[in-house]
Coordinates of C-alpha atoms and ligand atoms in Angstrom, one line a residue:
M1453 CA -22.6 31.0 -3.3
L1454 CA -21.8 29.4 -0.1
H1455 CA -25.0 28.8 1.4
L1456 CA -25.0 28.9 5.5
P1457 CA -26.7 26.0 7.7
A1458 CA -29.9 28.2 8.1
R1459 CA -29.3 28.1 12.7
I1460 CA -26.1 30.5 11.4
I1461 CA -27.8 33.2 9.4
A1462 CA -30.8 33.6 11.1
R1463 CA -28.9 33.9 14.2
A1464 CA -26.7 36.9 12.0
T1465 CA -29.7 38.1 11.4
A1466 CA -31.1 38.6 14.4
L1467 CA -28.6 40.4 15.6
R1468 CA -28.3 42.8 12.7
S1469 CA -26.6 44.4 10.0
A1470 CA -23.8 45.0 11.3
N1471 CA -22.5 42.1 12.2
L1472 CA -23.0 41.7 8.7
A1473 CA -18.9 41.4 8.8
I1474 CA -19.4 38.6 11.1
I1475 CA -21.5 36.3 7.6
G1476 CA -18.4 38.0 6.0
A1477 CA -15.9 36.9 8.1
L1478 CA -17.8 33.0 7.9
V1479 CA -18.4 32.8 4.6
L1480 CA -14.6 33.3 3.5
A1481 CA -13.4 31.2 6.8
V1482 CA -15.7 28.3 5.3
C1483 CA -14.2 28.6 1.8
T1484 CA -10.8 29.0 3.2
A1485 CA -11.6 26.1 4.8
S1486 CA -12.2 23.5 1.9
A1487 CA -9.6 25.0 -0.2
A1488 CA -7.0 23.6 2.1
P1489 CA -4.3 22.4 -0.6
A1490 CA -3.6 18.9 -2.4
P1491 CA -1.6 16.6 0.5
I1492 CA 1.8 15.6 -1.3
V1493 CA 4.0 12.3 -1.8
L1494 CA 6.9 13.1 0.4
T1495 CA 9.5 9.4 -1.0
G1496 CA 11.7 7.8 2.7
A1497 CA 9.0 9.5 4.9
D1498 CA 10.2 7.2 7.5
R1499 CA 13.9 8.0 7.6
R1500 CA 13.0 11.4 8.3
P1501 CA 12.7 12.9 12.3
A1502 CA 9.9 12.5 13.3
T1503 CA 7.6 13.7 16.3
S1504 CA 5.4 10.9 16.7
L1505 CA 1.2 11.6 17.5
N1506 CA 0.6 8.1 17.8
G1507 CA -0.5 7.3 20.7
D1508 CA -5.0 8.1 22.5
W1509 CA -6.9 9.9 20.4
A1510 CA -10.3 11.7 22.1
S1511 CA -12.9 9.9 19.4
I1512 CA -15.7 10.9 18.6
I1513 CA -19.0 8.4 16.4
D1514 CA -20.5 9.9 13.7
P1515 CA -22.8 8.1 11.8
Y1516 CA -24.9 11.2 10.1
F1517 CA -21.4 13.0 9.9
S1518 CA -23.2 15.6 11.6
G1519 CA -19.4 16.9 13.0
L1520 CA -19.0 18.8 9.3
F1521 CA -22.6 18.9 8.0
S1522 CA -25.4 21.4 8.5
F1523 CA -29.6 19.8 8.9
H1524 CA -28.9 20.9 4.8
H1525 CA -25.0 19.2 4.0
Q1526 CA -23.9 21.7 3.3
E1527 CA -20.5 22.1 5.5
K1528 CA -20.4 23.4 8.7
A1529 CA -18.5 26.4 9.8
N1530 CA -18.5 26.0 13.0
G1531 CA -17.9 21.2 12.7
F1532 CA -16.3 19.4 15.0
F1533 CA -13.4 20.2 14.0
L1534 CA -13.0 23.5 16.6
N1535 CA -12.6 21.1 19.5
R1536 CA -14.7 23.4 20.9
K1537 CA -15.8 22.9 24.8
A1538 CA -19.2 22.2 25.8
G1539 CA -20.6 25.6 27.0
H1540 CA -18.4 27.1 24.9
D1541 CA -21.1 29.6 23.5
D1542 CA -24.3 30.3 25.8
S1543 CA -26.2 31.7 22.6
F1544 CA -25.4 28.4 20.7
P1545 CA -25.6 24.6 21.7
T1546 CA -22.4 22.7 21.5
E1547 CA -22.5 19.6 20.9
Y1548 CA -19.5 17.2 21.6
D1549 CA -17.0 18.0 24.4
F1550 CA -13.5 15.4 22.4
S1551 CA -12.4 16.0 26.3
K1552 CA -14.9 13.8 27.8
A1553 CA -15.5 11.5 24.3
P1554 CA -13.6 8.1 25.0
T1555 CA -10.7 7.1 23.3
L1556 CA -9.3 5.5 19.6
K1557 CA -5.8 4.2 20.3
V1558 CA -3.4 5.8 16.9
P1559 CA -2.1 3.7 14.5
G1560 CA -4.6 1.3 14.9
D1561 CA -8.5 0.4 13.2
W1562 CA -11.2 0.8 15.3
N1563 CA -13.6 -2.3 14.3
T1564 CA -11.5 -4.2 16.3
Q1565 CA -11.0 -1.8 19.1
R1566 CA -13.9 -1.8 20.8
E1567 CA -17.4 -4.6 20.1
S1568 CA -19.6 -2.0 19.1
L1569 CA -17.5 -0.5 16.2
F1570 CA -17.1 -4.1 14.4
F1571 CA -19.2 -3.7 11.6
Y1572 CA -19.3 -0.2 11.7
E1573 CA -18.7 1.9 8.2
G1574 CA -19.2 5.5 8.9
P1575 CA -17.6 8.9 10.2
V1576 CA -15.3 8.7 12.9
W1577 CA -13.9 11.9 14.4
Y1578 CA -10.5 11.6 16.3
E1579 CA -8.8 14.4 18.1
R1580 CA -5.8 14.8 20.1
D1581 CA -3.4 17.8 21.4
F1582 CA 0.2 18.4 20.9
N1583 CA 3.2 20.9 22.9
Y1584 CA 5.4 22.3 19.2
Q1585 CA 8.2 24.6 19.3
P1586 CA 8.6 25.4 15.4
K1587 CA 11.9 25.9 14.2
E1588 CA 12.7 28.5 11.8
H1589 CA 12.6 28.6 7.9
T1590 CA 11.0 24.9 8.2
R1591 CA 8.3 23.5 6.6
I1592 CA 6.5 21.5 8.8
F1593 CA 3.4 18.7 7.3
L1594 CA 1.1 16.6 9.3
H1595 CA 2.3 12.8 7.9
V1596 CA -0.5 10.2 7.6
G1597 CA 0.3 6.6 7.2
A1598 CA -2.9 6.5 6.0
A1599 CA -6.7 6.7 6.9
N1600 CA -9.2 4.3 5.7
Y1601 CA -11.0 4.7 3.3
R1602 CA -12.1 8.8 3.0
S1603 CA -10.2 11.6 5.5
W1604 CA -10.2 15.3 6.4
F1605 CA -8.1 17.0 8.4
W1606 CA -7.7 20.1 10.3
V1607 CA -5.0 21.6 13.1
N1608 CA -6.1 24.6 15.2
G1609 CA -9.6 25.0 13.8
Q1610 CA -7.8 25.1 10.4
K1611 CA -8.6 22.6 7.7
V1612 CA -5.0 21.0 6.1
C1613 CA -6.6 18.8 3.9
E1614 CA -8.4 16.1 2.3
H1615 CA -7.3 12.9 1.4
E1616 CA -8.8 9.0 -0.4
G1617 CA -7.6 6.5 -0.4
G1618 CA -7.4 3.9 2.6
F1619 CA -3.8 2.4 1.8
T1620 CA -0.7 5.1 0.5
S1621 CA 0.8 7.5 3.2
F1622 CA 0.0 11.5 2.5
N1623 CA 1.0 14.5 4.0
C1624 CA -0.3 17.5 4.9
D1625 CA 1.2 20.6 5.1
V1626 CA 0.8 22.2 8.2
T1627 CA 3.5 25.5 8.8
A1628 CA 0.7 27.9 9.1
V1629 CA -1.0 26.8 11.1
I1630 CA 1.0 25.3 13.8
H1631 CA 2.3 27.6 16.3
A1632 CA 5.0 27.5 20.2
G1633 CA 3.4 25.8 22.8
A1634 CA -0.1 24.1 22.5
N1635 CA -1.3 22.5 19.4
F1636 CA -4.4 20.4 18.4
V1637 CA -5.5 18.0 15.6
V1638 CA -8.5 17.0 14.0
A1639 CA -9.0 14.4 11.5
A1640 CA -12.9 12.6 10.1
V1641 CA -11.9 9.2 8.5
D1642 CA -15.1 7.7 6.9
N1643 CA -14.7 4.4 5.7
T1644 CA -18.1 4.0 4.2
R1645 CA -18.1 2.1 1.2
H1646 CA -18.5 3.6 -2.5
E1647 CA -19.5 2.1 -6.2
E1648 CA -17.0 5.3 -7.2
N1649 CA -14.6 4.0 -4.6
V1650 CA -10.9 2.8 -5.2
P1651 CA -11.7 -0.8 -4.3
T1652 CA -15.1 -0.5 -4.8
L1653 CA -18.2 -2.2 -2.9
Q1654 CA -17.3 -5.4 -2.6
T1655 CA -14.2 -7.1 -1.4
D1656 CA -13.2 -10.1 0.2
W1657 CA -11.7 -8.5 3.2
W1658 CA -12.4 -6.3 6.6
N1659 CA -13.0 -3.1 5.7
Y1660 CA -11.2 -1.2 8.8
G1661 CA -11.5 1.8 9.2
G1662 CA -9.5 4.3 10.7
L1663 CA -6.3 6.4 11.3
T1664 CA -5.0 2.4 10.6
R1665 CA -0.9 3.5 9.8
A1666 CA 1.2 5.5 12.1
V1667 CA 0.2 9.2 12.2
S1668 CA 3.7 12.2 13.4
L1669 CA 5.2 15.5 12.0
I1670 CA 8.2 16.0 9.8
E1671 CA 10.3 19.2 9.7
V1672 CA 11.4 19.4 6.6
P1673 CA 13.8 22.8 6.0
E1674 CA 11.8 25.4 3.8
T1675 CA 13.9 24.5 0.9
F1676 CA 13.5 20.2 0.8
I1677 CA 13.8 17.3 -1.5
D1678 CA 10.2 15.7 -1.6
Q1679 CA 11.0 13.0 -4.0
Y1680 CA 14.1 10.8 -4.7
D1681 CA 14.9 8.2 -6.8
V1682 CA 18.8 5.4 -6.6
H1683 CA 19.1 2.4 -8.8
L1684 CA 21.3 0.6 -10.3
N1685 CA 21.7 0.7 -14.4
D1686 CA 23.6 -2.1 -15.9
R1687 CA 22.7 -0.5 -19.3
P1688 CA 25.5 1.5 -19.6
E1689 CA 25.0 1.7 -22.9
S1690 CA 21.8 3.8 -21.4
R1691 CA 24.3 6.0 -20.5
N1692 CA 26.6 6.6 -23.2
I1693 CA 29.5 4.7 -21.7
P1694 CA 31.9 3.7 -23.8
D1695 CA 32.9 -0.2 -24.3
R1696 CA 33.7 -1.5 -20.1
A1697 CA 37.1 -2.5 -21.3
D1698 CA 38.0 1.5 -22.1
F1699 CA 37.7 1.4 -18.2
G1700 CA 40.5 -0.5 -17.5
V1701 CA 38.1 -2.1 -14.7
V1702 CA 38.2 -6.3 -15.2
G1703 CA 35.8 -8.1 -14.5
F1704 CA 31.6 -6.2 -14.7
E1705 CA 30.7 -7.3 -11.1
E1706 CA 33.8 -4.8 -9.7
L1707 CA 31.9 -1.7 -11.8
A1708 CA 28.3 -0.8 -11.3
Y1709 CA 26.2 2.2 -11.9
I1710 CA 24.3 4.3 -10.1
D1711 CA 22.1 6.3 -11.3
C1712 CA 19.4 8.3 -9.3
W1713 CA 16.8 11.6 -9.8
V1714 CA 16.4 14.0 -7.2
H1715 CA 13.2 16.4 -6.8
V1716 CA 13.5 19.1 -4.6
V1717 CA 10.6 21.7 -4.0
G1718 CA 10.7 25.1 -3.4
G1719 CA 14.6 25.2 -4.6
H1720 CA 16.6 27.2 -7.6
F1721 CA 18.3 26.0 -11.0
G1722 CA 21.8 25.3 -10.3
D1723 CA 21.2 24.2 -6.6
K1724 CA 23.6 21.9 -5.8
V1725 CA 22.7 18.2 -5.6
Q1726 CA 24.6 16.0 -4.0
V1727 CA 24.4 11.8 -3.6
E1728 CA 26.9 9.7 -1.6
I1729 CA 26.9 6.1 -0.9
P1730 CA 30.1 6.2 2.2
E1731 CA 30.4 2.3 2.8
L1732 CA 31.5 2.3 -1.7
K1733 CA 33.6 5.4 -1.3
S1734 CA 30.7 7.2 -3.8
K1735 CA 29.9 10.9 -4.8
G1736 CA 27.9 11.8 -6.6
L1737 CA 27.2 16.4 -7.7
A1738 CA 24.3 17.7 -10.2
V1739 CA 23.1 21.0 -11.0
L1740 CA 19.1 20.9 -9.6
L1741 CA 17.5 21.8 -14.0
K1742 CA 14.5 23.7 -14.1
D1743 CA 12.6 21.5 -13.5
G1744 CA 13.0 21.0 -10.2
R1745 CA 15.1 18.0 -10.9
A1746 CA 18.5 17.0 -10.7
R1747 CA 19.7 13.8 -12.3
V1748 CA 22.8 12.5 -10.2
F1749 CA 25.6 9.4 -11.5
L1750 CA 27.5 7.7 -9.4
D1751 CA 30.7 5.0 -10.8
V1752 CA 31.4 2.4 -7.7
L1753 CA 33.9 -0.5 -7.6
G1754 CA 33.0 -3.0 -5.6
L1755 CA 29.1 -3.2 -5.0
R1756 CA 27.5 -6.3 -3.5
R1757 CA 24.1 -6.3 -5.2
W1758 CA 21.0 -6.6 -2.8
S1759 CA 19.2 -10.7 -3.3
P1760 CA 17.0 -12.2 -1.0
E1761 CA 20.6 -14.8 0.3
N1762 CA 22.4 -11.6 0.5
P1763 CA 20.2 -8.9 1.0
K1764 CA 22.7 -5.9 1.5
L1765 CA 21.7 -2.3 2.4
Y1766 CA 23.8 0.4 1.8
K1767 CA 23.5 4.0 4.3
V1768 CA 22.7 6.4 1.0
R1769 CA 22.7 9.9 2.0
I1770 CA 21.5 13.3 -0.1
T1771 CA 22.1 16.2 0.6
T1772 CA 21.0 20.4 -1.2
G1773 CA 20.9 23.6 0.7
Q1774 CA 20.0 22.6 4.1
D1775 CA 18.3 19.6 3.7
V1776 CA 19.9 16.1 4.2
I1777 CA 18.3 12.2 4.5
E1778 CA 19.7 8.7 4.9
D1779 CA 18.1 5.9 3.8
Q1780 CA 18.5 2.3 3.8
I1781 CA 18.9 1.8 0.0
G1782 CA 19.0 -2.6 -1.5
F1783 CA 20.5 -2.8 -5.1
R1784 CA 19.7 -5.2 -8.3
T1785 CA 18.0 -5.4 -11.4
V1786 CA 15.3 -7.1 -12.9
E1787 CA 14.0 -7.5 -16.2
T1788 CA 12.4 -10.1 -18.0
R1789 CA 13.9 -12.3 -20.9
G1790 CA 11.7 -14.1 -22.9
T1791 CA 9.8 -16.3 -21.2
Q1792 CA 12.4 -15.9 -17.8
I1793 CA 12.8 -13.7 -15.0
L1794 CA 15.7 -12.1 -14.2
L1795 CA 16.9 -11.1 -10.9
N1796 CA 20.8 -9.4 -11.3
G1797 CA 21.0 -11.4 -14.9
K1798 CA 20.1 -14.2 -13.2
P1799 CA 16.3 -16.7 -14.0
I1800 CA 14.7 -16.7 -10.5
F1801 CA 11.4 -18.7 -9.1
L1802 CA 10.2 -16.7 -7.2
R1803 CA 8.6 -18.9 -4.2
G1804 CA 5.9 -17.1 -3.1
I1805 CA 3.6 -16.5 -0.8
S1806 CA 0.7 -14.5 -0.8
I1807 CA -0.5 -11.9 2.5
H1808 CA -3.5 -9.4 3.9
A1809 CA -2.2 -7.1 6.1
E1810 CA -3.5 -8.7 8.8
A1811 CA -2.4 -8.6 12.3
P1812 CA -1.3 -11.7 13.2
Y1813 CA -2.8 -12.6 16.7
R1814 CA -4.7 -9.8 17.7
T1815 CA -5.8 -9.7 13.9
G1816 CA -7.6 -5.9 12.8
R1817 CA -5.4 -4.3 9.8
A1818 CA -1.5 -5.3 10.5
N1819 CA 1.0 -2.0 11.2
T1820 CA 4.0 -2.3 13.5
D1821 CA 7.6 -3.6 13.2
N1822 CA 6.3 -7.2 15.2
D1823 CA 3.7 -7.1 12.6
A1824 CA 6.0 -7.5 9.6
E1825 CA 8.7 -9.2 11.0
T1826 CA 6.3 -11.9 12.8
L1827 CA 4.6 -12.3 9.2
L1828 CA 7.5 -12.8 7.2
G1829 CA 9.7 -14.8 9.5
W1830 CA 7.1 -17.1 8.5
A1831 CA 7.0 -16.9 5.3
K1832 CA 11.2 -17.2 5.3
E1833 CA 10.3 -20.4 7.1
M1834 CA 8.4 -21.5 4.5
G1835 CA 10.9 -21.2 2.2
C1836 CA 10.4 -18.2 -0.2
N1837 CA 12.2 -15.9 -1.6
F1838 CA 9.0 -14.2 -2.8
V1839 CA 5.8 -12.6 -0.9
R1840 CA 2.9 -11.2 -2.8
L1841 CA 1.5 -8.8 -0.4
A1842 CA -2.6 -8.1 -1.8
H1843 CA -4.6 -6.1 -2.2
Y1844 CA -3.4 -2.8 -1.8
P1845 CA 0.2 -0.9 -0.5
H1846 CA 1.2 -2.7 3.0
D1847 CA 2.2 -0.5 5.3
E1848 CA 6.1 1.5 5.5
T1849 CA 7.7 -1.2 7.9
M1850 CA 6.1 -4.5 5.7
L1851 CA 8.9 -2.9 3.3
R1852 CA 11.1 -2.2 5.3
A1853 CA 10.8 -5.5 7.4
A1854 CA 11.6 -7.2 2.9
D1855 CA 13.9 -5.1 2.2
R1856 CA 16.3 -6.1 5.2
M1857 CA 14.8 -9.9 5.0
G1858 CA 15.6 -10.7 1.4
L1859 CA 11.8 -11.4 0.1
L1860 CA 10.5 -10.2 -3.2
V1861 CA 7.8 -8.2 -3.4
W1862 CA 4.9 -7.8 -5.5
S1863 CA 3.2 -4.5 -4.4
E1864 CA -0.3 -4.5 -6.0
N1865 CA -2.6 -1.2 -6.6
P1866 CA -6.4 -1.7 -4.9
V1867 CA -7.6 -2.1 -8.7
Y1868 CA -9.5 -5.1 -7.4
W1869 CA -12.9 -6.7 -9.2
A1870 CA -15.2 -4.7 -10.6
L1871 CA -14.7 -0.6 -10.3
Q1872 CA -16.4 1.6 -12.3
F1873 CA -14.6 1.2 -15.5
D1874 CA -15.8 3.7 -17.4
N1875 CA -15.9 6.8 -14.6
P1876 CA -12.6 9.1 -15.4
K1877 CA -13.4 10.0 -12.1
V1878 CA -12.7 6.7 -11.0
L1879 CA -9.6 6.3 -13.1
T1880 CA -8.1 9.7 -11.2
K1881 CA -8.3 8.0 -8.1
A1882 CA -6.6 4.7 -9.1
E1883 CA -3.5 7.5 -10.2
Q1884 CA -3.8 8.9 -7.3
Q1885 CA -3.1 5.8 -5.4
L1886 CA -0.6 4.4 -8.2
D1887 CA 1.4 7.6 -7.4
E1888 CA 1.5 7.7 -3.3
E1889 CA 2.6 4.1 -3.8
I1890 CA 5.2 4.0 -6.4
G1891 CA 6.4 8.1 -5.2
T1892 CA 6.6 7.1 -1.8
S1893 CA 7.6 3.1 -2.1
R1894 CA 10.5 2.8 -5.3
N1895 CA 14.0 2.8 -3.4
H1896 CA 13.1 -1.1 -1.5
P1897 CA 14.5 -3.1 -3.6
A1898 CA 12.6 -6.3 -2.6
I1899 CA 9.4 -4.4 -4.8
I1900 CA 10.0 -5.8 -8.2
L1901 CA 6.8 -6.1 -9.0
W1902 CA 4.3 -3.6 -9.5
S1903 CA 0.2 -5.5 -10.0
M1904 CA -2.4 -3.1 -11.1
A1905 CA -5.5 -5.4 -10.8
N1906 CA -7.4 -8.7 -9.1
E1907 CA -9.9 -10.1 -11.4
T1908 CA -11.2 -7.5 -13.1
P1909 CA -13.8 -8.4 -15.0
N1910 CA -12.1 -8.8 -19.0
N1911 CA -13.8 -6.3 -21.6
E1912 CA -13.7 -3.9 -22.4
A1913 CA -13.3 -0.4 -20.7
R1914 CA -11.4 -2.5 -17.9
T1915 CA -8.7 -3.1 -20.3
Q1916 CA -8.4 1.1 -21.5
F1917 CA -8.6 1.6 -17.3
I1918 CA -5.4 -1.0 -16.6
Q1919 CA -2.6 -0.1 -19.8
T1920 CA -3.8 3.7 -18.7
L1921 CA -2.1 2.4 -15.1
A1922 CA 0.9 0.5 -16.4
A1923 CA 1.8 3.1 -18.3
R1924 CA 0.9 5.1 -16.2
A1925 CA 3.6 3.0 -13.6
R1926 CA 6.1 2.3 -16.0
R1927 CA 6.3 6.0 -17.2
L1928 CA 6.6 6.6 -13.1
D1929 CA 9.3 3.8 -12.5
P1930 CA 10.8 2.1 -15.9
T1931 CA 13.2 -0.2 -14.1
R1932 CA 10.4 -2.4 -12.1
L1933 CA 7.9 -4.9 -14.4
I1934 CA 4.7 -4.6 -13.9
T1935 CA 1.5 -7.5 -13.2
A1936 CA -1.9 -8.2 -12.8
A1937 CA -3.9 -10.8 -11.2
L1938 CA -6.1 -12.4 -14.1
L1939 CA -9.2 -14.4 -13.9
V1940 CA -8.6 -17.2 -16.0
R1941 CA -11.2 -19.1 -18.5
A1942 CA -11.2 -22.9 -19.2
D1943 CA -12.4 -24.7 -21.9
G1944 CA -13.0 -28.9 -20.6
H1945 CA -10.4 -29.7 -18.4
T1946 CA -8.1 -26.9 -20.0
K1947 CA -7.2 -23.8 -18.4
I1948 CA -6.7 -20.9 -21.1
V1949 CA -5.3 -17.7 -20.6
D1950 CA -5.6 -15.3 -23.2
D1951 CA -6.9 -12.4 -20.9
S1952 CA -6.7 -9.5 -23.8
L1953 CA -5.0 -7.5 -20.9
G1954 CA -1.8 -10.1 -20.8
K1955 CA -0.6 -7.0 -24.1
A1956 CA 0.3 -4.6 -21.1
L1957 CA 2.1 -6.8 -18.2
D1958 CA 5.6 -8.0 -18.4
V1959 CA 4.7 -10.4 -16.6
I1960 CA 1.2 -12.2 -16.4
G1961 CA 0.3 -13.5 -12.9
V1962 CA -3.2 -15.8 -12.5
N1963 CA -5.6 -16.7 -9.6
E1964 CA -6.7 -20.2 -10.7
Y1965 CA -9.0 -22.7 -7.4
I1966 CA -9.0 -26.3 -8.7
G1967 CA -10.0 -28.0 -6.0
W1968 CA -11.8 -25.7 -4.4
Y1969 CA -14.5 -23.5 -6.4
E1970 CA -13.7 -25.9 -9.0
Q1971 CA -14.1 -29.3 -9.0
H1972 CA -11.6 -31.6 -7.2
P1973 CA -8.3 -31.7 -6.2
E1974 CA -7.6 -34.1 -8.8
T1975 CA -8.6 -32.0 -11.3
A1976 CA -5.5 -31.0 -11.1
D1977 CA -4.1 -33.7 -12.8
V1978 CA -6.2 -34.0 -16.0
T1979 CA -6.2 -30.3 -16.6
E1980 CA -3.6 -28.6 -18.6
W1981 CA -3.2 -25.0 -19.9
R1982 CA -2.5 -22.8 -22.3
I1983 CA -1.3 -19.8 -22.2
D1984 CA -1.1 -17.0 -25.3
F1985 CA 1.6 -14.8 -24.1
E1986 CA 5.5 -15.6 -24.1
K1987 CA 6.1 -14.0 -21.2
P1988 CA 6.5 -16.0 -17.3
L1989 CA 3.3 -16.7 -15.9
I1990 CA 2.8 -16.2 -11.6
V1991 CA -0.2 -18.5 -10.6
S1992 CA -0.8 -15.7 -8.2
E1993 CA -3.6 -17.8 -6.2
F1994 CA -4.5 -21.2 -5.5
G1995 CA -5.4 -23.4 -2.6
G1996 CA -8.9 -23.5 0.2
D1997 CA -10.5 -23.2 3.6
A1998 CA -9.7 -25.1 6.6
K1999 CA -10.3 -24.3 10.1
A2000 CA -7.0 -25.3 11.6
G2001 CA -7.0 -28.5 13.9
M2002 CA -10.0 -29.9 12.3
H2003 CA -9.7 -33.4 10.5
G2004 CA -10.6 -35.4 8.3
G2005 CA -10.2 -37.2 5.3
D2006 CA -8.2 -35.7 2.2
N2007 CA -12.0 -35.5 0.5
D2008 CA -13.6 -34.3 3.3
R2009 CA -14.4 -30.2 3.1
W2010 CA -12.8 -27.5 5.4
T2011 CA -10.4 -29.6 7.2
E2012 CA -6.8 -29.3 7.0
E2013 CA -6.5 -32.9 5.1
Y2014 CA -8.7 -31.5 2.0
Q2015 CA -7.0 -28.2 2.0
A2016 CA -3.7 -30.5 2.3
N2017 CA -4.7 -32.7 0.0
I2018 CA -5.6 -29.3 -3.0
F2019 CA -1.5 -28.6 -2.0
R2020 CA -0.2 -32.6 -3.4
H2021 CA -2.3 -31.7 -6.2
Q2022 CA -2.1 -28.3 -7.3
L2023 CA 2.1 -28.4 -6.7
G2024 CA 2.0 -31.8 -9.2
M2025 CA 0.2 -28.9 -12.0
L2026 CA 2.6 -26.2 -11.9
N2027 CA 5.3 -28.7 -12.5
R2028 CA 4.0 -28.9 -15.9
I2029 CA 4.4 -25.6 -16.2
P2030 CA 6.5 -25.0 -18.8
Q2031 CA 6.7 -21.3 -18.2
L2032 CA 6.0 -20.7 -14.2
R2033 CA 8.6 -18.8 -12.9
G2034 CA 6.4 -18.0 -9.6
M2035 CA 3.5 -18.6 -7.3
S2036 CA 1.9 -16.9 -4.3
P2037 CA -0.4 -18.9 -3.1
W2038 CA -3.8 -17.7 -1.2
L2039 CA -2.3 -17.3 1.5
L2040 CA -0.4 -17.0 4.3
M2041 CA -3.0 -16.8 7.6
D2042 CA -6.8 -16.5 7.3
F2043 CA -7.8 -13.0 8.2
R2044 CA -11.1 -11.0 8.4
S2045 CA -13.7 -10.8 5.8
P2046 CA -17.5 -10.5 5.9
N2047 CA -18.4 -12.6 2.9
R2048 CA -16.9 -16.2 5.1
P2049 CA -20.1 -16.2 7.8
L2050 CA -20.2 -20.3 8.2
V2051 CA -21.0 -20.5 12.3
G2052 CA -18.3 -22.3 13.4
I2053 CA -15.4 -23.0 11.6
Q2054 CA -16.0 -19.2 9.6
D2055 CA -17.2 -17.2 12.0
E2056 CA -16.1 -14.2 9.6
F2057 CA -12.6 -15.5 8.8
N2058 CA -11.9 -16.5 4.9
R2059 CA -9.7 -19.9 6.7
K2060 CA -8.0 -20.2 3.9
G2061 CA -4.6 -19.8 5.5
L2062 CA -1.8 -21.5 5.4
I2063 CA -1.5 -20.7 9.1
S2064 CA -4.4 -19.3 11.2
D2065 CA -4.5 -15.9 13.1
Q2066 CA -3.5 -18.0 16.5
G2067 CA -0.6 -18.8 14.7
Q2068 CA -1.0 -22.6 13.9
K2069 CA 0.8 -24.3 11.3
K2070 CA -1.8 -26.7 9.5
Q2071 CA -0.7 -29.3 7.1
A2072 CA -1.1 -27.5 4.1
F2073 CA 2.4 -25.4 5.4
F2074 CA 4.5 -28.6 5.7
I2075 CA 3.8 -29.4 2.6
L2076 CA 4.6 -26.0 0.9
Q2077 CA 7.6 -25.7 3.2
K2078 CA 8.8 -29.2 1.5
A2079 CA 8.6 -28.0 -1.8
Y2080 CA 9.8 -25.1 -1.1
K2081 CA 12.9 -25.8 0.5
E2082 CA 13.8 -28.9 -1.9
K2083 CA 13.4 -26.7 -4.4
T2084 CA 11.0 -29.7 -6.2
V2085 CA 8.8 -27.0 -7.4
G2086 CA 8.7 -24.5 -10.6
K2087 CA 11.5 -23.9 -12.4
P2088 CA 13.7 -20.2 -13.1
E2089 CA 14.8 -21.1 -16.3
Ligands
GCU2181 C1 -10.0 -14.2 -5.0 C2 -10.0 -12.5 -4.3 C3 -9.2 -13.1 -2.9 C4 -9.9 -13.6 -2.4 C5 -9.5 -15.1 -2.7 C6 -10.9 -16.6 -2.2 O1 -9.0 -15.1 -5.8 O2 -8.6 -12.5 -5.3 O3 -9.5 -11.7 -2.7 O4 -10.1 -13.7 -0.4 O5 -10.3 -15.3 -4.3 O6 -11.9 -16.3 -2.5 O7 -10.2 -16.8 -0.8

């Protein structure tokens, strides 16, 4: 039984039974309202023609969420989502008015837009008007790049979807509620942290709330492509291809196999699907099977494989019925062989750096092409061929930039620290975010590693939880490697990598802080490593804090000299680990965190950046840059 707010029932009853229909309509409205369809995943959504809804949105701060819930915490039928104006109904007070409210920029976290919202954690309402001219036989989706953490959306007063998870994009079907001319969209975003969230209560980054990435309207035909995967398959045996020599083609590198699958919504068995790579004068044709998927194969000659040295992207055009999507995709392979990582069949060493999605200079959530090109430009300047995009899926702008600039990517699901690993609801949330991450970003050649977690406690429930995620990731995408950043235990001066989760990974990531959280920088010189897995190892974090411009001796904490000293000794130690195949020191740029209150030094910033949030390069930047450019650290085989 659905309970209406007492005030509404009292008023309706007073209006006599003749108005029972009103109550019925309200109950129906609320039931319908809270039964909005789940959002969907669109691969390559940023490649679709779109109407941007970025810009100023009216905003109302609503710490008690009374814009959605009544005084007995029942979902209201007349919440803020109706976008009424003050004075709308003289028999009932309208206590909000978006037209008189201050604005917030979208995309953007609210914390860095308004001093009063810097530490705010709770619900915020957004509203904006827009004109639209829907076309015949199209479906329209409200595309949200990210909304941290939980979000609810209404168009013209009708709920269109809800979403949980602060770092993945989603799409709400608004076809039924949008009309020609003036429309309005209302969103509620709540960044309150909860123990059963993913991530959970504690993280070491700022809980930036809001519509933190771009919002737009995407139009697709009634039958449209929602997901697709286009990748290089250099396993001809997997397609029962006879020996290459039978093709009469001289040399393996001249003939390549591109495998694709395309999923179509609203299609029918037998519908045609075509994948075309014009520059290679190649196209493949297939029909939709009963599961809505078509498997398309292309044999191509003269393919230039994508690599950090040669980040070649091809236009790929996928068509079915009235729908066409054109993506920019690079083709490469990645795999492991023993303790080696092979890119396009050749051993590679990943010279990397970790990066948070913190905007350079202005700080706050990074979400523009300029943010991405600045951050990745610094990584390239450092001599990197690899970046660890921590600790959550980054924006599509970042992944497109990595594709263009030739930076390999470790992408990470925010299974961070001590989640409720024994709670099935939490697993479902982590699986949903993994599906969205992979479903959206599966065609970026830059991404080679899907990371399942960071620094989780080594116990049975955790291992089971992440093994389930790893198996799911492999089913979703068998073309990439699975990793996670593990904690390492110590026995005297020996670091021991024996976390049971390692069995589920292709590549072992480990975080260690010799010289900062443990012992002194020189301890690295006498530290040995025992790795209980015959797999490639990436040291996914090491480093220490330094305030840019603060100087002293090599043993004076918080100075640039101390941080540089850590890096000198760390690099010496890492070079003594035979199966080390990559590193992503912590990290490129200082970032905001409430865990870092040390006045005058941290001021709510984690200062482990090799560059300050204002772009000042610290001494350690140049130490790592020298090692990477001269390739004096790490061996690919
Ligand atoms: C951990 C954690 C990071 C954190 C870092 C630090 O390893 O993975 O998210 O910021 O240590 O303490 O600076």
